[in-house]
Amino acid sequence: EKGGYDHFMLKEIYEQPRSIKDSMRGRIYPNEGKLQLSGLKQYEEKFKNADRIIIVACGTSWHAGLVGEYLIEEFARVPVEVEYASEFRYRNPIISEKDIVIAISQSGETADTMAAIELAKERGATIFGICNVVGSSIPRLTHAGVYTHAGPEIGVASTKAFTAQVTVLTLIAFYVAQIKGTVTTGKLVELLTELESIPTLVEKALKANDLIVKIAEELKDSRNCLFLGRGSGFPVALEGALKLKEISYIHAEGYPAAEMKHGPIALIDAEMPVIVIATKNSSYEKVISNIQEVKARKGIVIAIVTEGDTDVKNMADYTIEIPHADEAFLPLIATIPLQLLSYHIAVMRGCNVDQPRNLAKSVTVE
Ligand code: M6R
């Protein structure tokens, strides 16, 4: 049932070209620059007039929410707040009937996310769900929603569910942009055409596996790791750090690269590996100076770079290339090497990758 792979996690990492494709199948029409999300159709007016969107989720799904914030604000121009479901539910949050709450959950059974939904519903918000497990509890609590079509995810560490959630959030951002007219049809043609090619780019990113095994060999005995990224690369850094701590039990933290100088830089020495998302996009130059700061303190830099990059290659200890894509799609591709890296480190450390200690696949208690 692991399809020839040693672990479910690895199988699920490799399924991503497929699960991303399945999550957009029948929903995008690149030639016409159009999208169709049947779950959203009925609430089109709500989305058009929403004052803001609040995303609630936990763990990896919360990281997907942060990517969603970036995409929805960028393209649909609606203010977005992303909340940990567990905090939201106990904070007496201000919610009105003009608010849309998007709940994200792979399992559809997470207790805190369910409680957040119930609270927001009582206060009159429209609740929209992004879930993977058909027939689970959360889709029954929401007014409407869109399923991710990642297929069953068995490994406790979420991988293909994350990229499927990000895919669906991308569709929602583009859909709302379409109905609000915040993006031209011409631009949507361009974006959707590129989105359609993402599974192929993910396939290419997976080819870095052998190199990543070598890097994992170097990092496997580290006690700490720092993950840095900017813009939509920041949630990718958070997700990379969560994956590593969850399955390899190495302490890891994700930070927005520019925040390093406000504290974490004090940790950097020759024992501290720093994994940096340094792809060619709007923050490229800034990230380069962050890398220089790390190198000046003898930190070990592992950089995720755009294919063909030379500047970062000259500075970093290791570079992992990923194919070029529009900034909007960066998280879908840059996440892949980080999943592989934590997977291999955990295997080398002899950890139970699919069932890490103290964790369950669905957290049904608060
Ligand atoms: O099923 P959900 O998406 O609601 O689960 C949320 C978190 O418990 C989950 O993402 C958790 O953080 C994963 N183990 C991360 O890999």
Coordinates of C-alpha atoms and ligand atoms in Angstrom, one line a residue:
E1 CA 0.0 0.0 0.0
K2 CA 3.0 2.3 0.2
G3 CA 3.4 1.8 -3.5
G4 CA 7.1 0.7 -3.3
Y5 CA 8.1 3.6 -1.0
D6 CA 9.6 3.1 2.4
H7 CA 7.1 5.4 4.1
F8 CA 3.7 6.9 3.4
M9 CA 5.3 10.4 3.8
L10 CA 7.7 9.8 0.9
K11 CA 4.9 8.4 -1.2
E12 CA 2.7 11.3 -0.4
I13 CA 5.5 13.8 -1.2
Y14 CA 5.9 12.2 -4.6
E15 CA 2.1 12.2 -5.2
Q16 CA 2.1 16.0 -5.3
P17 CA 2.2 16.6 -9.0
R18 CA -0.9 14.5 -9.2
S19 CA -2.7 15.8 -6.1
I20 CA -2.1 19.4 -7.2
K21 CA -3.5 18.6 -10.6
D22 CA -6.5 16.9 -9.1
S23 CA -7.2 19.9 -6.9
M24 CA -7.6 22.2 -9.9
R25 CA -9.1 19.8 -12.3
G26 CA -12.3 21.0 -13.8
R27 CA -12.0 24.3 -12.0
I28 CA -9.8 26.3 -14.3
Y29 CA -10.1 27.4 -17.9
P30 CA -6.8 28.9 -18.8
N31 CA -7.6 29.8 -22.4
E32 CA -10.5 31.9 -21.3
G33 CA -9.0 33.2 -18.2
K34 CA -11.9 31.8 -16.2
L35 CA -12.4 29.7 -13.0
Q36 CA -15.4 27.8 -11.8
L37 CA -15.8 26.8 -8.2
S38 CA -19.3 25.4 -7.7
G39 CA -19.1 25.6 -3.9
L40 CA -18.5 29.3 -4.2
K41 CA -21.0 30.2 -6.8
Q42 CA -24.0 30.5 -4.4
Y43 CA -22.0 32.9 -2.2
E44 CA -20.6 35.0 -5.0
E45 CA -22.3 38.2 -3.8
K46 CA -21.0 37.6 -0.2
F47 CA -17.4 37.3 -1.5
K48 CA -17.9 40.3 -3.7
N49 CA -19.0 42.5 -0.8
A50 CA -17.0 40.9 2.0
D51 CA -15.3 43.5 4.3
R52 CA -12.7 41.0 5.2
I53 CA -11.9 37.3 5.2
I54 CA -10.8 35.5 8.4
I55 CA -9.0 32.2 7.9
V56 CA -9.0 29.8 10.8
A57 CA -6.9 26.6 11.0
C58 CA -4.2 24.8 13.0
G59 CA -0.7 23.6 12.2
T60 CA 0.2 23.1 8.6
S61 CA -3.3 24.1 7.5
W62 CA -2.6 27.4 9.3
H63 CA 0.5 27.8 7.2
A64 CA -1.5 27.3 4.1
G65 CA -3.8 30.0 5.4
L66 CA -0.9 32.4 5.6
V67 CA -0.1 31.7 1.9
G68 CA -3.8 32.3 1.3
E69 CA -3.6 35.7 2.9
Y70 CA -0.8 36.7 0.7
L71 CA -2.7 35.5 -2.5
I72 CA -6.2 36.8 -1.6
E73 CA -4.9 40.3 -0.6
E74 CA -2.6 40.5 -3.7
F75 CA -5.1 39.4 -6.3
A76 CA -8.6 39.9 -4.8
R77 CA -7.8 42.9 -2.7
V78 CA -9.8 41.8 0.3
P79 CA -8.2 42.2 3.7
V80 CA -7.4 38.8 5.3
E81 CA -6.7 37.8 8.8
V82 CA -5.2 34.4 9.6
E83 CA -6.0 33.0 13.1
Y84 CA -5.0 29.9 15.0
A85 CA -8.4 28.3 15.6
S86 CA -7.4 27.6 19.2
E87 CA -6.8 31.3 19.9
F88 CA -9.7 32.7 17.9
R89 CA -12.3 30.6 19.8
Y90 CA -11.2 31.9 23.2
R91 CA -10.7 35.6 22.3
N92 CA -14.3 36.9 22.0
P93 CA -13.5 37.8 18.4
I94 CA -15.3 40.7 16.6
I95 CA -17.3 39.1 13.8
S96 CA -20.1 40.5 11.7
E97 CA -22.5 39.2 9.1
K98 CA -20.3 40.7 6.4
D99 CA -17.4 38.5 7.4
I100 CA -16.4 35.4 5.6
V101 CA -14.6 32.8 7.6
I102 CA -12.6 30.2 5.7
A103 CA -11.8 27.1 7.8
I104 CA -8.9 24.9 6.5
S105 CA -8.5 21.3 7.7
Q106 CA -7.1 18.2 6.1
S107 CA -8.9 15.8 8.3
G108 CA -12.1 17.9 8.8
E109 CA -12.1 16.7 12.4
T110 CA -9.8 19.1 14.3
A111 CA -11.6 20.1 17.5
D112 CA -10.2 23.6 17.8
T113 CA -11.1 24.4 14.1
M114 CA -14.6 23.0 14.7
A115 CA -15.1 25.2 17.8
A116 CA -13.9 28.3 15.9
I117 CA -16.4 27.5 13.1
E118 CA -19.3 27.2 15.6
L119 CA -18.4 30.4 17.3
A120 CA -18.2 32.4 14.0
K121 CA -21.4 30.8 12.8
E122 CA -23.3 31.8 16.0
R123 CA -22.2 35.4 15.3
G124 CA -23.6 35.4 11.8
A125 CA -20.5 34.9 9.6
T126 CA -20.6 32.9 6.4
I127 CA -18.4 29.9 6.8
F128 CA -16.5 28.4 4.0
G129 CA -14.5 25.1 4.3
I130 CA -11.4 23.8 2.6
C131 CA -11.2 20.1 3.6
N132 CA -9.6 17.0 2.3
V133 CA -11.6 14.2 3.9
V134 CA -15.0 13.9 2.2
G135 CA -17.9 13.4 4.6
S136 CA -15.8 14.5 7.7
S137 CA -17.3 16.8 10.4
I138 CA -16.2 20.2 9.2
P139 CA -17.8 20.1 5.8
R140 CA -21.1 19.4 7.6
L141 CA -20.7 22.5 9.8
T142 CA -19.9 25.0 7.0
H143 CA -22.3 26.8 4.6
A144 CA -20.2 25.9 1.6
G145 CA -16.8 24.9 0.6
V146 CA -14.3 23.4 -1.8
Y147 CA -12.6 20.0 -1.3
T148 CA -8.9 19.5 -1.9
H149 CA -8.5 16.4 -3.9
A150 CA -5.2 15.3 -2.4
G151 CA -6.5 11.7 -1.7
P152 CA -6.0 10.0 1.6
E153 CA -3.0 11.3 3.6
I154 CA -1.7 8.7 6.0
G155 CA 1.6 10.2 7.2
V156 CA 1.1 12.3 10.3
A157 CA 3.2 15.0 8.8
S158 CA 1.1 16.8 6.3
T159 CA 2.6 17.2 2.8
K160 CA 0.3 16.7 -0.2
A161 CA -2.6 18.1 1.8
F162 CA -0.7 21.3 2.3
T163 CA 0.1 21.9 -1.4
A164 CA -3.5 20.9 -2.3
Q165 CA -4.8 23.5 0.3
V166 CA -2.5 26.1 -1.2
T167 CA -3.8 25.2 -4.7
V168 CA -7.4 25.7 -3.6
L169 CA -6.6 29.0 -1.9
T170 CA -4.9 30.1 -5.2
L171 CA -8.1 29.2 -7.0
I172 CA -10.2 31.1 -4.4
A173 CA -8.0 34.2 -4.7
F174 CA -8.2 34.2 -8.5
Y175 CA -12.0 33.5 -8.4
V176 CA -12.7 36.4 -6.1
A177 CA -10.4 38.5 -8.3
Q178 CA -12.4 37.4 -11.3
I179 CA -15.8 38.3 -9.8
K180 CA -14.5 41.6 -8.3
G181 CA -12.6 42.5 -11.5
T182 CA -9.4 43.2 -9.6
V183 CA -7.4 41.3 -12.2
T184 CA -7.9 41.5 -15.9
T185 CA -9.0 38.5 -18.0
G186 CA -5.6 38.8 -19.8
K187 CA -3.7 38.5 -16.6
L188 CA -5.9 35.6 -15.5
V189 CA -5.1 33.8 -18.8
E190 CA -1.4 34.2 -17.9
L191 CA -1.8 33.2 -14.3
L192 CA -4.0 30.2 -15.0
T193 CA -1.7 29.0 -17.8
E194 CA 1.2 29.0 -15.4
L195 CA -0.9 27.4 -12.7
E196 CA -1.7 24.6 -15.0
S197 CA 2.1 23.9 -15.5
I198 CA 2.8 23.8 -11.7
P199 CA 2.5 20.0 -11.4
T200 CA 5.3 19.7 -14.0
L201 CA 7.4 22.1 -12.1
V202 CA 6.8 20.2 -8.9
E203 CA 7.9 17.1 -10.7
K204 CA 11.2 18.9 -11.6
A205 CA 11.6 20.0 -8.1
L206 CA 11.4 16.4 -6.9
K207 CA 14.5 15.7 -9.0
A208 CA 16.7 17.4 -6.4
N209 CA 16.1 14.3 -4.1
D210 CA 19.6 12.8 -4.4
L211 CA 21.3 16.1 -3.6
I212 CA 19.0 16.6 -0.7
V213 CA 20.0 13.2 0.7
K214 CA 23.6 14.5 0.7
I215 CA 22.6 17.7 2.5
A216 CA 20.6 15.7 5.0
E217 CA 23.7 13.7 5.8
E218 CA 25.4 17.0 6.8
L219 CA 22.6 18.3 8.8
K220 CA 21.3 15.2 10.6
D221 CA 23.2 15.7 13.8
S222 CA 22.3 19.4 14.2
R223 CA 20.5 20.4 17.4
N224 CA 18.8 23.5 15.9
C225 CA 17.9 24.8 12.5
L226 CA 16.6 28.2 11.3
F227 CA 14.3 28.6 8.3
L228 CA 14.1 32.0 6.6
G229 CA 11.9 33.4 3.9
R230 CA 10.2 36.6 2.8
G231 CA 6.7 37.3 1.4
S232 CA 5.0 34.1 0.6
G233 CA 8.4 32.4 1.3
F234 CA 7.8 33.1 5.0
P235 CA 5.0 30.6 5.5
V236 CA 7.1 28.2 3.5
A237 CA 9.9 28.7 6.1
L238 CA 7.4 28.1 8.9
E239 CA 6.2 24.9 7.2
G240 CA 9.8 23.7 6.7
A241 CA 10.5 24.2 10.3
L242 CA 7.4 22.5 11.5
K243 CA 8.1 19.5 9.3
L244 CA 11.6 19.1 10.6
K245 CA 10.7 19.4 14.3
E246 CA 7.7 17.1 14.0
I247 CA 9.4 14.1 12.4
S248 CA 13.1 14.5 13.3
Y249 CA 12.8 16.1 16.7
I250 CA 15.4 18.7 15.8
H251 CA 14.5 22.1 17.2
A252 CA 13.6 24.4 14.3
E253 CA 12.2 27.8 13.8
G254 CA 10.8 29.7 10.8
Y255 CA 11.3 33.4 10.6
P256 CA 10.7 36.2 8.1
A257 CA 14.3 36.8 6.9
A258 CA 14.2 40.5 7.9
E259 CA 13.3 39.7 11.5
M260 CA 16.6 37.9 11.9
K261 CA 18.3 41.0 13.1
H262 CA 15.7 41.5 15.7
G263 CA 16.8 38.6 17.8
P264 CA 17.5 35.2 16.1
I265 CA 20.8 36.4 14.6
A266 CA 22.2 36.0 18.2
L267 CA 21.9 32.3 17.7
I268 CA 24.1 32.1 14.6
D269 CA 27.4 30.3 14.8
A270 CA 29.2 27.5 13.0
E271 CA 26.7 25.0 14.5
M272 CA 23.6 26.6 13.1
P273 CA 22.3 25.6 9.8
V274 CA 20.1 28.2 8.1
I275 CA 17.8 27.2 5.4
V276 CA 16.9 30.2 3.2
I277 CA 14.3 30.6 0.5
A278 CA 16.3 32.7 -1.9
T279 CA 14.5 32.4 -5.2
K280 CA 14.6 35.1 -7.8
N281 CA 11.6 37.3 -6.9
S282 CA 10.9 40.8 -5.6
S283 CA 12.9 40.2 -2.3
Y284 CA 15.9 38.5 -3.9
E285 CA 18.4 41.2 -3.2
K286 CA 17.2 41.6 0.4
V287 CA 17.5 37.9 1.0
I288 CA 21.1 38.0 -0.4
S289 CA 22.0 40.4 2.3
N290 CA 20.5 38.2 4.9
I291 CA 22.6 35.3 3.6
Q292 CA 25.7 37.5 3.9
E293 CA 24.8 38.3 7.5
V294 CA 24.6 34.6 8.3
K295 CA 27.8 33.8 6.5
A296 CA 29.7 36.6 8.3
R297 CA 28.8 34.7 11.5
K298 CA 29.9 31.3 10.1
G299 CA 26.4 29.9 9.9
I300 CA 25.8 27.1 7.4
V301 CA 23.6 28.3 4.6
I302 CA 21.4 25.9 2.6
A303 CA 19.6 28.0 0.0
I304 CA 16.6 27.2 -2.2
V305 CA 17.3 29.0 -5.4
T306 CA 15.9 29.5 -8.9
E307 CA 17.4 27.3 -11.6
G308 CA 20.5 28.9 -13.0
D309 CA 21.2 31.1 -10.1
T310 CA 24.8 32.0 -9.6
D311 CA 24.9 34.9 -7.0
V312 CA 23.5 32.8 -4.1
K313 CA 25.5 29.8 -5.2
N314 CA 28.7 31.7 -4.6
M315 CA 27.8 32.4 -1.1
A316 CA 25.8 29.5 0.2
D317 CA 27.3 26.2 1.5
Y318 CA 24.6 24.2 -0.4
T319 CA 22.1 25.3 -3.0
I320 CA 19.0 23.4 -4.1
E321 CA 17.6 24.5 -7.4
I322 CA 13.9 24.8 -8.2
P323 CA 12.3 25.8 -11.5
H324 CA 11.3 29.4 -12.0
A325 CA 7.7 30.4 -11.4
D326 CA 5.7 33.5 -10.8
E327 CA 6.0 34.6 -7.2
A328 CA 2.3 33.7 -6.6
F329 CA 3.2 30.0 -7.1
L330 CA 6.5 30.0 -5.2
P331 CA 5.1 28.2 -2.1
L332 CA 3.8 25.2 -4.2
I333 CA 7.3 24.6 -5.5
A334 CA 9.7 25.8 -2.7
T335 CA 7.9 23.5 -0.1
I336 CA 8.9 20.4 -2.0
P337 CA 12.7 20.4 -1.1
L338 CA 12.0 21.2 2.5
Q339 CA 9.6 18.2 2.8
L340 CA 12.3 15.9 1.3
L341 CA 15.0 17.4 3.6
S342 CA 13.1 16.8 6.8
Y343 CA 12.1 13.3 5.6
H344 CA 15.7 12.2 4.9
I345 CA 17.0 13.7 8.1
A346 CA 14.3 11.9 10.1
V347 CA 15.0 8.6 8.4
M348 CA 18.8 9.0 9.1
R349 CA 18.1 9.7 12.7
G350 CA 16.1 6.5 12.9
C351 CA 12.8 8.3 13.7
N352 CA 9.3 6.9 13.1
V353 CA 8.6 9.1 10.1
D354 CA 5.0 8.2 9.5
Q355 CA 4.0 8.2 13.2
P356 CA 6.1 10.6 15.1
R357 CA 6.0 10.4 18.9
N358 CA 3.2 12.3 20.8
L359 CA 1.3 13.1 17.6
A360 CA -1.9 11.9 16.0
K361 CA -3.2 12.4 12.5
S362 CA -6.3 14.2 13.6
V363 CA -6.3 16.2 16.8
T364 CA -9.9 15.7 18.0
V365 CA -9.3 17.1 21.5
E366 CA -8.6 20.7 22.3
Ligands
M6R1 O1 -6.5 18.0 9.9 P1 -6.0 19.4 10.0 O2 -5.6 20.0 8.8 O3 -7.1 20.3 10.7 O4 -4.9 19.3 11.1 C1 -4.2 20.5 11.6 C2 -2.9 20.1 12.2 O5 -3.1 19.3 13.3 C3 -1.9 19.5 11.3 O6 -1.7 20.2 10.1 C4 -0.6 19.2 11.9 O7 0.1 20.4 12.2 C5 0.3 18.3 11.0 N1 0.7 17.1 11.8 C6 1.5 19.0 10.5 O8 2.2 18.2 9.7

